[in-house]
Amino acid sequence: MYGSDFEDPETVGQPGASALLDEVESAERDLHEAAARTVATGGSTGPGADAALQDYFDAVIAADQKIEPRDWMPGAYRKGLIRQIAQHAHSEIIGMQPEGNWITRAPSLKRKAILLAKVQDEAGHGLYLYAAAETLGSSRDELVELLITGRQKYSSIFNYPTLNWADVGAIGWLVDGAAIVNQVPLCRCSYGPYARAMIRICKEESFHQRQGFEILYTLARGTAAQRQMAQDAVDRWWYPSLAMFGPPDSDSTHSEQSMAWKIKRFSNDDLRQRFVDMCAQQASVLGLSIPDPDLRWNEERGAWDYRQPDYAELFRVIKGDGPCNRQRLRHRRQAHEDGAWVRDAGSAYAAKQAARRAGKRATEQVAAA
Ligand SMILES: [Fe+2]
Ligand SMILES: [Fe+2]
């Protein structure tokens, strides 16, 4: 594959992938329809106003409408959303590092251009999400500070190293694949700005997943060494990707309330199953195997049986003991410090423009008097 071109991805069958995109499209249609309907408010002033606000909030959620930034919302709803959206934004930004590591070493100019575009998309996802969190009253500065001081988390998957080029394929196929399965239901999340950001993000993630699949597909049909490299990458990324769906339902702390508020729509285990089912079919198209000796089709359940990831390892990595935790945060902190002059220059320019506008207004007032 080095230096050569690749097959047209349209000709490569990818079972299950288009169904996810169809879901994004239908969530987008529902979003537009919901915006055209209204929910009776029942009044929000006078005695009993607090109860009326809560009633309105509950009615909006029950009617599958969206809560918007200016609407009243319970404190815990706001706080939970900020935590979730911030963690999601941080993951997009930190997630640029393992792949950014391969931009200069991509095997052809075309591969380099694609990877560059993909990593840039992730920066964009981070920005949409920080902007969504800002609508809830948390500034981007504040959230970045929480990330670089290690007080807020990002997805543990990015604490694993990218050892060779096939890892870029495995990340696209498995990590972006798991991200889409997780995020498609968030296109129907009850908080408007988050749902709208997720629709755009999922469309882009779908491209990411296909580019990863296509890298592996090409390698799997290359030399024996290339094929081995692809299999080795899938072997290393499979279980960390399964762990991306979080702890099993029995140990998940935030799920129940989040489901009642229609932020989360499916449990961790349901989403993990959906991911396994999708990958099991796609792996056979790739001609690569999934490193799970228990993986087999269960006729009765109509789903694939699989072996659970090592959750003890997941918690170790979440707590900061993954192979690259320190390196990722150190790099992010350094990039933030190195970029201080850009932020300073931007603020100085904005202040100068504001002063100029104020001066112009004053002159106009004097002339008008
Ligand atoms: Fe992303
Ligand atoms: Fe992505």
mmCIF file of C-alpha atoms and ligand atoms in Angstrom:
data_model
loop_
_atom_site.group_PDB
_atom_site.id
_atom_site.type_symbol
_atom_site.label_atom_id
_atom_site.label_comp_id
_atom_site.label_asym_id
_atom_site.label_seq_id
_atom_site.Cartn_x
_atom_site.Cartn_y
_atom_site.Cartn_z
ATOM 1 C CA MET A 1 0.000 0.000 0.000
ATOM 2 C CA TYR A 2 2.962 2.331 0.506
ATOM 3 C CA GLY A 3 2.739 5.188 -1.947
ATOM 4 C CA SER A 4 -0.085 3.496 -3.826
ATOM 5 C CA ASP A 5 -3.734 4.380 -4.009
ATOM 6 C CA PHE A 6 -6.633 2.517 -2.463
ATOM 7 C CA GLU A 7 -9.924 0.956 -3.483
ATOM 8 C CA ASP A 8 -13.103 2.978 -3.765
ATOM 9 C CA PRO A 9 -14.677 2.708 -0.289
ATOM 10 C CA GLU A 10 -18.142 2.618 -1.910
ATOM 11 C CA THR A 11 -17.327 -0.819 -3.242
ATOM 12 C CA VAL A 12 -16.299 -2.095 0.186
ATOM 13 C CA GLY A 13 -19.334 -3.484 2.008
ATOM 14 C CA GLN A 14 -19.627 -2.339 5.608
ATOM 15 C CA PRO A 15 -22.587 -4.005 7.301
ATOM 16 C CA GLY A 16 -24.370 -1.883 9.896
ATOM 17 C CA ALA A 17 -22.648 1.418 9.107
ATOM 18 C CA SER A 18 -25.345 2.991 6.942
ATOM 19 C CA ALA A 19 -28.078 2.123 9.474
ATOM 20 C CA LEU A 20 -26.339 4.429 11.965
ATOM 21 C CA LEU A 21 -26.229 7.286 9.480
ATOM 22 C CA ASP A 22 -29.931 6.751 8.735
ATOM 23 C CA GLU A 23 -30.589 7.173 12.446
ATOM 24 C CA VAL A 24 -28.710 10.474 12.472
ATOM 25 C CA GLU A 25 -30.807 11.686 9.525
ATOM 26 C CA SER A 26 -34.045 10.716 11.255
ATOM 27 C CA ALA A 27 -32.939 12.397 14.517
ATOM 28 C CA GLU A 28 -32.268 15.552 12.510
ATOM 29 C CA ARG A 29 -35.764 15.429 10.950
ATOM 30 C CA ASP A 30 -37.337 14.930 14.386
ATOM 31 C CA LEU A 31 -35.347 17.871 15.727
ATOM 32 C CA HIS A 32 -36.828 20.162 13.070
ATOM 33 C CA GLU A 33 -40.340 18.841 13.694
ATOM 34 C CA ALA A 34 -39.983 19.252 17.457
ATOM 35 C CA ALA A 35 -38.903 22.868 16.973
ATOM 36 C CA ALA A 36 -42.138 23.526 15.077
ATOM 37 C CA ARG A 37 -44.315 22.257 17.962
ATOM 38 C CA THR A 38 -44.815 24.048 21.254
ATOM 39 C CA VAL A 39 -45.529 22.852 24.759
ATOM 40 C CA ALA A 40 -48.193 24.584 26.903
ATOM 41 C CA THR A 41 -46.301 26.431 29.634
ATOM 42 C CA GLY A 42 -48.903 26.735 32.378
ATOM 43 C CA GLY A 43 -47.416 30.120 33.395
ATOM 44 C CA SER A 44 -44.141 30.794 35.092
ATOM 45 C CA THR A 45 -44.731 33.778 37.386
ATOM 46 C CA GLY A 46 -46.649 34.435 40.570
ATOM 47 C CA PRO A 47 -47.187 32.076 43.516
ATOM 48 C CA GLY A 48 -46.165 28.499 42.819
ATOM 49 C CA ALA A 49 -43.815 29.676 40.061
ATOM 50 C CA ASP A 50 -41.127 27.141 40.991
ATOM 51 C CA ALA A 51 -43.585 24.268 40.671
ATOM 52 C CA ALA A 52 -44.779 25.681 37.345
ATOM 53 C CA LEU A 53 -41.178 25.822 36.067
ATOM 54 C CA GLN A 54 -40.604 22.223 37.063
ATOM 55 C CA ASP A 55 -43.908 21.246 35.411
ATOM 56 C CA TYR A 56 -42.887 22.968 32.211
ATOM 57 C CA PHE A 57 -39.483 21.263 32.236
ATOM 58 C CA ASP A 58 -41.139 17.871 32.800
ATOM 59 C CA ALA A 59 -43.672 18.536 30.027
ATOM 60 C CA VAL A 60 -40.926 19.433 27.553
ATOM 61 C CA ILE A 61 -39.022 16.245 28.376
ATOM 62 C CA ALA A 62 -42.187 14.103 28.193
ATOM 63 C CA ALA A 63 -43.122 15.597 24.811
ATOM 64 C CA ASP A 64 -39.627 14.902 23.399
ATOM 65 C CA GLN A 65 -39.089 18.613 22.878
ATOM 66 C CA LYS A 66 -35.738 20.296 23.549
ATOM 67 C CA ILE A 67 -34.632 22.232 26.592
ATOM 68 C CA GLU A 68 -32.911 25.408 25.389
ATOM 69 C CA PRO A 69 -30.265 27.544 27.176
ATOM 70 C CA ARG A 70 -32.738 30.162 28.456
ATOM 71 C CA ASP A 71 -35.220 27.605 29.806
ATOM 72 C CA TRP A 72 -35.325 26.840 33.498
ATOM 73 C CA MET A 73 -33.729 23.484 34.314
ATOM 74 C CA PRO A 74 -33.013 21.589 37.542
ATOM 75 C CA GLY A 75 -29.540 22.312 38.941
ATOM 76 C CA ALA A 76 -28.530 18.657 38.730
ATOM 77 C CA TYR A 77 -29.566 18.490 35.046
ATOM 78 C CA ARG A 78 -27.335 21.492 34.281
ATOM 79 C CA LYS A 79 -24.443 20.164 36.333
ATOM 80 C CA GLY A 80 -24.641 16.648 34.884
ATOM 81 C CA LEU A 81 -24.755 17.987 31.334
ATOM 82 C CA ILE A 82 -21.760 20.272 31.887
ATOM 83 C CA ARG A 83 -19.787 17.314 33.244
ATOM 84 C CA GLN A 84 -20.746 15.079 30.325
ATOM 85 C CA ILE A 85 -20.278 17.668 27.562
ATOM 86 C CA ALA A 86 -16.947 18.864 29.010
ATOM 87 C CA GLN A 87 -15.646 15.317 29.266
ATOM 88 C CA HIS A 88 -16.730 14.743 25.700
ATOM 89 C CA ALA A 89 -15.028 17.969 24.505
ATOM 90 C CA HIS A 90 -11.792 17.076 26.311
ATOM 91 C CA SER A 91 -11.835 13.621 24.685
ATOM 92 C CA GLU A 92 -12.060 15.150 21.212
ATOM 93 C CA ILE A 93 -9.100 17.428 21.935
ATOM 94 C CA ILE A 94 -6.870 14.845 23.642
ATOM 95 C CA GLY A 95 -7.907 12.343 20.951
ATOM 96 C CA MET A 96 -6.010 14.418 18.393
ATOM 97 C CA GLN A 97 -2.694 13.339 19.938
ATOM 98 C CA PRO A 98 -2.454 9.592 19.210
ATOM 99 C CA GLU A 99 -3.317 10.145 15.546
ATOM 100 C CA GLY A 100 -1.529 13.474 15.177
ATOM 101 C CA ASN A 101 1.537 11.398 15.999
ATOM 102 C CA TRP A 102 1.200 9.754 12.546
ATOM 103 C CA ILE A 103 0.541 12.775 10.321
ATOM 104 C CA THR A 104 4.206 13.191 9.353
ATOM 105 C CA ARG A 105 4.622 9.452 8.847
ATOM 106 C CA ALA A 106 1.484 8.587 6.850
ATOM 107 C CA PRO A 107 2.549 6.326 3.964
ATOM 108 C CA SER A 108 1.370 8.530 1.058
ATOM 109 C CA LEU A 109 0.404 12.125 0.384
ATOM 110 C CA LYS A 110 -3.240 11.100 0.055
ATOM 111 C CA ARG A 111 -3.192 9.269 3.406
ATOM 112 C CA LYS A 112 -1.542 12.302 4.982
ATOM 113 C CA ALA A 113 -4.214 14.663 3.635
ATOM 114 C CA ILE A 114 -7.013 12.406 4.872
ATOM 115 C CA LEU A 115 -5.497 12.009 8.328
ATOM 116 C CA LEU A 116 -4.838 15.729 8.586
ATOM 117 C CA ALA A 117 -8.500 16.440 7.758
ATOM 118 C CA LYS A 118 -9.653 13.873 10.288
ATOM 119 C CA VAL A 119 -7.531 15.237 13.134
ATOM 120 C CA GLN A 120 -8.724 18.736 12.261
ATOM 121 C CA ASP A 121 -12.346 17.501 12.442
ATOM 122 C CA GLU A 122 -11.666 16.347 16.008
ATOM 123 C CA ALA A 123 -10.533 19.870 16.933
ATOM 124 C CA GLY A 124 -13.811 21.127 15.462
ATOM 125 C CA HIS A 125 -15.798 18.623 17.536
ATOM 126 C CA GLY A 126 -14.030 19.873 20.662
ATOM 127 C CA LEU A 127 -14.985 23.444 19.763
ATOM 128 C CA TYR A 128 -18.685 22.694 19.112
ATOM 129 C CA LEU A 129 -18.842 20.913 22.439
ATOM 130 C CA TYR A 130 -17.069 23.624 24.454
ATOM 131 C CA ALA A 131 -19.533 26.047 22.850
ATOM 132 C CA ALA A 132 -22.464 23.812 23.903
ATOM 133 C CA ALA A 133 -21.098 23.745 27.481
ATOM 134 C CA GLU A 134 -20.815 27.559 27.432
ATOM 135 C CA THR A 135 -24.581 27.803 26.843
ATOM 136 C CA LEU A 136 -24.947 26.163 30.284
ATOM 137 C CA GLY A 137 -22.768 28.779 31.950
ATOM 138 C CA SER A 138 -19.301 27.157 32.021
ATOM 139 C CA SER A 139 -16.656 29.075 30.092
ATOM 140 C CA ARG A 140 -14.171 27.329 27.839
ATOM 141 C CA ASP A 141 -11.270 28.793 29.895
ATOM 142 C CA GLU A 142 -12.686 27.260 33.018
ATOM 143 C CA LEU A 143 -13.132 23.831 31.402
ATOM 144 C CA VAL A 144 -9.671 23.825 29.801
ATOM 145 C CA GLU A 145 -8.224 24.666 33.217
ATOM 146 C CA LEU A 146 -10.067 21.684 34.735
ATOM 147 C CA LEU A 147 -8.651 19.426 32.016
ATOM 148 C CA ILE A 148 -5.014 20.489 32.208
ATOM 149 C CA THR A 149 -4.978 20.343 35.986
ATOM 150 C CA GLY A 150 -6.357 16.795 35.811
ATOM 151 C CA ARG A 151 -9.598 17.633 37.643
ATOM 152 C CA GLN A 152 -11.827 16.609 34.745
ATOM 153 C CA LYS A 153 -11.480 13.390 32.767
ATOM 154 C CA TYR A 154 -11.369 12.495 29.097
ATOM 155 C CA SER A 155 -11.974 9.121 27.466
ATOM 156 C CA SER A 156 -9.440 6.544 28.668
ATOM 157 C CA ILE A 157 -9.000 5.150 25.176
ATOM 158 C CA PHE A 158 -6.606 7.980 24.308
ATOM 159 C CA ASN A 159 -4.165 6.846 26.968
ATOM 160 C CA TYR A 160 -3.034 3.959 24.768
ATOM 161 C CA PRO A 161 -0.111 4.458 22.354
ATOM 162 C CA THR A 162 -0.241 4.297 18.525
ATOM 163 C CA LEU A 163 2.668 1.990 17.710
ATOM 164 C CA ASN A 164 2.382 1.686 13.932
ATOM 165 C CA TRP A 165 0.429 2.921 10.923
ATOM 166 C CA ALA A 166 -2.207 0.180 11.228
ATOM 167 C CA ASP A 167 -3.156 1.693 14.602
ATOM 168 C CA VAL A 168 -4.539 4.685 12.698
ATOM 169 C CA GLY A 169 -6.814 2.231 10.868
ATOM 170 C CA ALA A 170 -7.807 0.444 14.075
ATOM 171 C CA ILE A 171 -8.580 3.756 15.800
ATOM 172 C CA GLY A 172 -10.801 4.846 12.914
ATOM 173 C CA TRP A 173 -12.613 1.540 12.678
ATOM 174 C CA LEU A 174 -12.962 0.703 16.377
ATOM 175 C CA VAL A 175 -12.571 3.936 18.360
ATOM 176 C CA ASP A 176 -14.515 6.199 16.004
ATOM 177 C CA GLY A 177 -16.904 3.257 15.465
ATOM 178 C CA ALA A 178 -17.551 2.996 19.219
ATOM 179 C CA ALA A 179 -17.875 6.778 19.379
ATOM 180 C CA ILE A 180 -20.647 6.751 16.756
ATOM 181 C CA VAL A 181 -22.564 3.930 18.437
ATOM 182 C CA ASN A 182 -22.351 5.893 21.692
ATOM 183 C CA GLN A 183 -23.189 9.232 20.115
ATOM 184 C CA VAL A 184 -25.967 8.494 17.629
ATOM 185 C CA PRO A 185 -28.534 8.270 20.485
ATOM 186 C CA LEU A 186 -27.212 11.618 21.803
ATOM 187 C CA CYS A 187 -28.571 13.248 18.608
ATOM 188 C CA ARG A 188 -31.926 12.822 20.429
ATOM 189 C CA CYS A 189 -30.661 14.185 23.755
ATOM 190 C CA SER A 190 -33.130 16.497 25.509
ATOM 191 C CA TYR A 191 -30.712 19.455 25.614
ATOM 192 C CA GLY A 192 -31.017 21.296 22.273
ATOM 193 C CA PRO A 193 -27.456 22.634 21.767
ATOM 194 C CA TYR A 194 -25.925 19.239 22.611
ATOM 195 C CA ALA A 195 -28.315 17.337 20.313
ATOM 196 C CA ARG A 196 -27.590 19.713 17.418
ATOM 197 C CA ALA A 197 -23.813 19.496 17.921
ATOM 198 C CA MET A 198 -24.054 15.687 17.978
ATOM 199 C CA ILE A 199 -25.822 15.525 14.620
ATOM 200 C CA ARG A 200 -22.960 17.298 12.907
ATOM 201 C CA ILE A 201 -20.345 15.337 14.855
ATOM 202 C CA CYS A 202 -21.903 11.956 14.024
ATOM 203 C CA LYS A 203 -21.912 12.715 10.318
ATOM 204 C CA GLU A 204 -18.191 13.438 10.504
ATOM 205 C CA GLU A 205 -17.481 10.448 12.759
ATOM 206 C CA SER A 206 -19.066 8.240 10.150
ATOM 207 C CA PHE A 207 -16.434 9.431 7.659
ATOM 208 C CA HIS A 208 -13.720 8.754 10.253
ATOM 209 C CA GLN A 209 -14.949 5.246 10.819
ATOM 210 C CA ARG A 210 -15.012 4.497 7.113
ATOM 211 C CA GLN A 211 -11.469 5.814 6.595
ATOM 212 C CA GLY A 212 -10.213 3.526 9.387
ATOM 213 C CA PHE A 213 -12.073 0.551 7.951
ATOM 214 C CA GLU A 214 -10.596 1.284 4.553
ATOM 215 C CA ILE A 215 -7.006 1.502 5.890
ATOM 216 C CA LEU A 216 -7.412 -1.917 7.520
ATOM 217 C CA TYR A 217 -9.125 -3.328 4.429
ATOM 218 C CA THR A 218 -6.168 -2.258 2.280
ATOM 219 C CA LEU A 219 -3.565 -3.584 4.737
ATOM 220 C CA ALA A 220 -5.414 -6.890 5.108
ATOM 221 C CA ARG A 221 -5.043 -7.365 1.345
ATOM 222 C CA GLY A 222 -1.384 -6.284 1.222
ATOM 223 C CA THR A 223 1.736 -8.290 2.005
ATOM 224 C CA ALA A 224 1.791 -10.876 4.802
ATOM 225 C CA ALA A 225 3.627 -8.352 6.999
ATOM 226 C CA GLN A 226 0.993 -5.651 6.352
ATOM 227 C CA ARG A 227 -1.791 -8.081 7.121
ATOM 228 C CA GLN A 228 -0.054 -9.056 10.350
ATOM 229 C CA MET A 229 0.339 -5.388 11.266
ATOM 230 C CA ALA A 230 -3.424 -4.827 10.772
ATOM 231 C CA GLN A 231 -4.315 -7.884 12.885
ATOM 232 C CA ASP A 232 -1.907 -6.831 15.635
ATOM 233 C CA ALA A 233 -3.498 -3.357 15.769
ATOM 234 C CA VAL A 234 -7.015 -4.840 16.014
ATOM 235 C CA ASP A 235 -5.798 -7.216 18.754
ATOM 236 C CA ARG A 236 -4.498 -4.299 20.832
ATOM 237 C CA TRP A 237 -7.429 -1.897 20.289
ATOM 238 C CA TRP A 238 -10.369 -4.288 20.644
ATOM 239 C CA TYR A 239 -10.719 -4.438 24.435
ATOM 240 C CA PRO A 240 -9.906 -0.770 25.130
ATOM 241 C CA SER A 241 -12.640 0.067 22.549
ATOM 242 C CA LEU A 242 -15.175 -2.185 24.293
ATOM 243 C CA ALA A 243 -14.313 -0.437 27.557
ATOM 244 C CA MET A 244 -15.263 2.920 25.952
ATOM 245 C CA PHE A 245 -18.906 2.106 26.705
ATOM 246 C CA GLY A 246 -18.119 2.472 30.401
ATOM 247 C CA PRO A 247 -18.664 0.115 33.305
ATOM 248 C CA PRO A 248 -21.351 -2.597 33.117
ATOM 249 C CA ASP A 249 -24.908 -1.416 33.886
ATOM 250 C CA SER A 250 -24.726 -2.964 37.348
ATOM 251 C CA ASP A 251 -21.859 -0.555 38.298
ATOM 252 C CA SER A 252 -22.824 2.561 36.351
ATOM 253 C CA THR A 253 -23.428 5.498 38.694
ATOM 254 C CA HIS A 254 -24.908 8.179 36.418
ATOM 255 C CA SER A 255 -27.254 6.139 34.238
ATOM 256 C CA GLU A 256 -30.704 6.093 35.782
ATOM 257 C CA GLN A 257 -31.291 9.836 36.203
ATOM 258 C CA SER A 258 -29.672 10.490 32.867
ATOM 259 C CA MET A 259 -32.163 8.127 31.190
ATOM 260 C CA ALA A 260 -35.128 9.763 32.963
ATOM 261 C CA TRP A 261 -33.989 13.156 31.648
ATOM 262 C CA LYS A 262 -33.572 11.699 28.153
ATOM 263 C CA ILE A 263 -29.907 12.661 28.010
ATOM 264 C CA LYS A 264 -28.918 9.038 27.735
ATOM 265 C CA ARG A 265 -31.221 6.728 25.755
ATOM 266 C CA PHE A 266 -29.622 3.285 26.043
ATOM 267 C CA SER A 267 -27.622 1.561 28.760
ATOM 268 C CA ASN A 268 -23.847 0.977 28.520
ATOM 269 C CA ASP A 269 -24.372 -2.745 28.011
ATOM 270 C CA ASP A 270 -26.983 -2.263 25.252
ATOM 271 C CA LEU A 271 -24.651 0.036 23.333
ATOM 272 C CA ARG A 272 -21.685 -2.300 23.845
ATOM 273 C CA GLN A 273 -23.749 -5.170 22.421
ATOM 274 C CA ARG A 274 -24.722 -3.099 19.416
ATOM 275 C CA PHE A 275 -21.044 -2.300 18.786
ATOM 276 C CA VAL A 276 -19.984 -5.962 19.070
ATOM 277 C CA ASP A 277 -22.730 -7.003 16.625
ATOM 278 C CA MET A 278 -21.634 -4.378 14.107
ATOM 279 C CA CYS A 279 -17.917 -5.218 14.391
ATOM 280 C CA ALA A 280 -18.376 -8.980 14.252
ATOM 281 C CA GLN A 281 -19.976 -8.650 10.818
ATOM 282 C CA GLN A 282 -17.527 -6.050 9.554
ATOM 283 C CA ALA A 283 -14.488 -8.071 10.705
ATOM 284 C CA SER A 284 -15.478 -10.854 8.336
ATOM 285 C CA VAL A 285 -15.592 -8.359 5.446
ATOM 286 C CA LEU A 286 -12.150 -7.092 6.492
ATOM 287 C CA GLY A 287 -10.836 -10.639 6.747
ATOM 288 C CA LEU A 288 -9.427 -9.904 10.207
ATOM 289 C CA SER A 289 -10.353 -11.620 13.432
ATOM 290 C CA ILE A 290 -11.595 -10.150 16.677
ATOM 291 C CA PRO A 291 -9.373 -11.319 19.552
ATOM 292 C CA ASP A 292 -12.160 -12.891 21.594
ATOM 293 C CA PRO A 293 -12.263 -16.694 21.927
ATOM 294 C CA ASP A 294 -15.869 -16.481 23.201
ATOM 295 C CA LEU A 295 -17.210 -14.509 20.241
ATOM 296 C CA ARG A 296 -20.036 -16.480 18.635
ATOM 297 C CA TRP A 297 -23.501 -15.879 17.219
ATOM 298 C CA ASN A 298 -26.269 -16.633 19.695
ATOM 299 C CA GLU A 299 -29.304 -17.690 17.713
ATOM 300 C CA GLU A 300 -31.622 -17.405 20.689
ATOM 301 C CA ARG A 301 -30.678 -13.830 21.585
ATOM 302 C CA GLY A 302 -30.207 -12.790 17.961
ATOM 303 C CA ALA A 303 -26.885 -11.216 18.994
ATOM 304 C CA TRP A 304 -23.201 -12.084 19.376
ATOM 305 C CA ASP A 305 -21.928 -13.479 22.677
ATOM 306 C CA TYR A 306 -18.636 -11.899 23.716
ATOM 307 C CA ARG A 307 -16.160 -11.696 26.565
ATOM 308 C CA GLN A 308 -16.353 -8.558 28.716
ATOM 309 C CA PRO A 309 -13.350 -6.220 28.882
ATOM 310 C CA ASP A 310 -11.156 -6.110 31.985
ATOM 311 C CA TYR A 311 -12.953 -3.401 33.961
ATOM 312 C CA ALA A 312 -10.244 -3.337 36.640
ATOM 313 C CA GLU A 313 -7.843 -2.166 33.938
ATOM 314 C CA LEU A 314 -10.397 0.409 32.753
ATOM 315 C CA PHE A 315 -10.591 1.902 36.245
ATOM 316 C CA ARG A 316 -6.799 1.918 36.560
ATOM 317 C CA VAL A 317 -6.537 3.892 33.334
ATOM 318 C CA ILE A 318 -9.377 6.251 34.374
ATOM 319 C CA LYS A 319 -7.519 6.936 37.622
ATOM 320 C CA GLY A 320 -4.443 8.017 35.653
ATOM 321 C CA ASP A 321 -2.402 4.842 35.378
ATOM 322 C CA GLY A 322 -2.704 4.164 31.645
ATOM 323 C CA PRO A 323 0.370 3.830 29.438
ATOM 324 C CA CYS A 324 0.183 7.451 28.198
ATOM 325 C CA ASN A 325 -1.894 9.438 30.765
ATOM 326 C CA ARG A 326 0.965 11.648 31.928
ATOM 327 C CA GLN A 327 2.332 12.203 28.437
ATOM 328 C CA ARG A 328 -1.093 13.252 27.047
ATOM 329 C CA LEU A 329 -1.746 15.794 29.792
ATOM 330 C CA ARG A 330 1.808 17.117 29.724
ATOM 331 C CA HIS A 331 1.529 17.637 25.971
ATOM 332 C CA ARG A 332 -1.858 19.380 26.289
ATOM 333 C CA ARG A 333 -0.562 21.656 29.058
ATOM 334 C CA GLN A 334 2.504 22.551 27.003
ATOM 335 C CA ALA A 335 0.371 23.328 23.926
ATOM 336 C CA HIS A 336 -1.876 25.535 26.103
ATOM 337 C CA GLU A 337 1.123 27.457 27.490
ATOM 338 C CA ASP A 338 2.716 27.776 24.055
ATOM 339 C CA GLY A 339 -0.548 29.216 22.737
ATOM 340 C CA ALA A 340 -0.801 31.898 25.444
ATOM 341 C CA TRP A 341 0.575 34.592 23.103
ATOM 342 C CA VAL A 342 -2.197 33.867 20.576
ATOM 343 C CA ARG A 343 -4.893 34.310 23.244
ATOM 344 C CA ASP A 344 -3.157 37.476 24.517
ATOM 345 C CA ALA A 345 -2.905 38.897 21.001
ATOM 346 C CA GLY A 346 -6.594 38.090 20.354
ATOM 347 C CA SER A 347 -7.675 39.796 23.596
ATOM 348 C CA ALA A 348 -5.475 42.860 22.919
ATOM 349 C CA TYR A 349 -6.957 43.193 19.426
ATOM 350 C CA ALA A 350 -10.526 42.866 20.754
ATOM 351 C CA ALA A 351 -9.814 45.513 23.426
ATOM 352 C CA LYS A 352 -8.340 47.876 20.815
ATOM 353 C CA GLN A 353 -11.367 47.435 18.551
ATOM 354 C CA ALA A 354 -13.772 48.021 21.461
ATOM 355 C CA ALA A 355 -11.899 51.201 22.481
ATOM 356 C CA ARG A 356 -11.985 52.427 18.893
ATOM 357 C CA ARG A 357 -15.750 51.825 18.651
ATOM 358 C CA ALA A 358 -16.314 53.607 21.966
ATOM 359 C CA GLY A 359 -14.199 56.567 20.773
ATOM 360 C CA LYS A 360 -16.141 56.753 17.500
ATOM 361 C CA ARG A 361 -19.481 56.715 19.368
ATOM 362 C CA ALA A 362 -18.287 59.531 21.670
ATOM 363 C CA THR A 363 -17.217 61.655 18.684
ATOM 364 C CA GLU A 364 -20.589 61.089 16.989
ATOM 365 C CA GLN A 365 -22.455 62.096 20.162
ATOM 366 C CA VAL A 366 -20.399 65.301 20.462
ATOM 367 C CA ALA A 367 -21.061 66.092 16.774
ATOM 368 C CA ALA A 368 -24.806 65.417 17.208
ATOM 369 C CA ALA A 369 -25.077 67.644 20.340
HETATM 370 FE FE FE B 1 -14.740 13.372 17.085
HETATM 371 FE FE FE B 2 -13.583 10.953 15.037
#
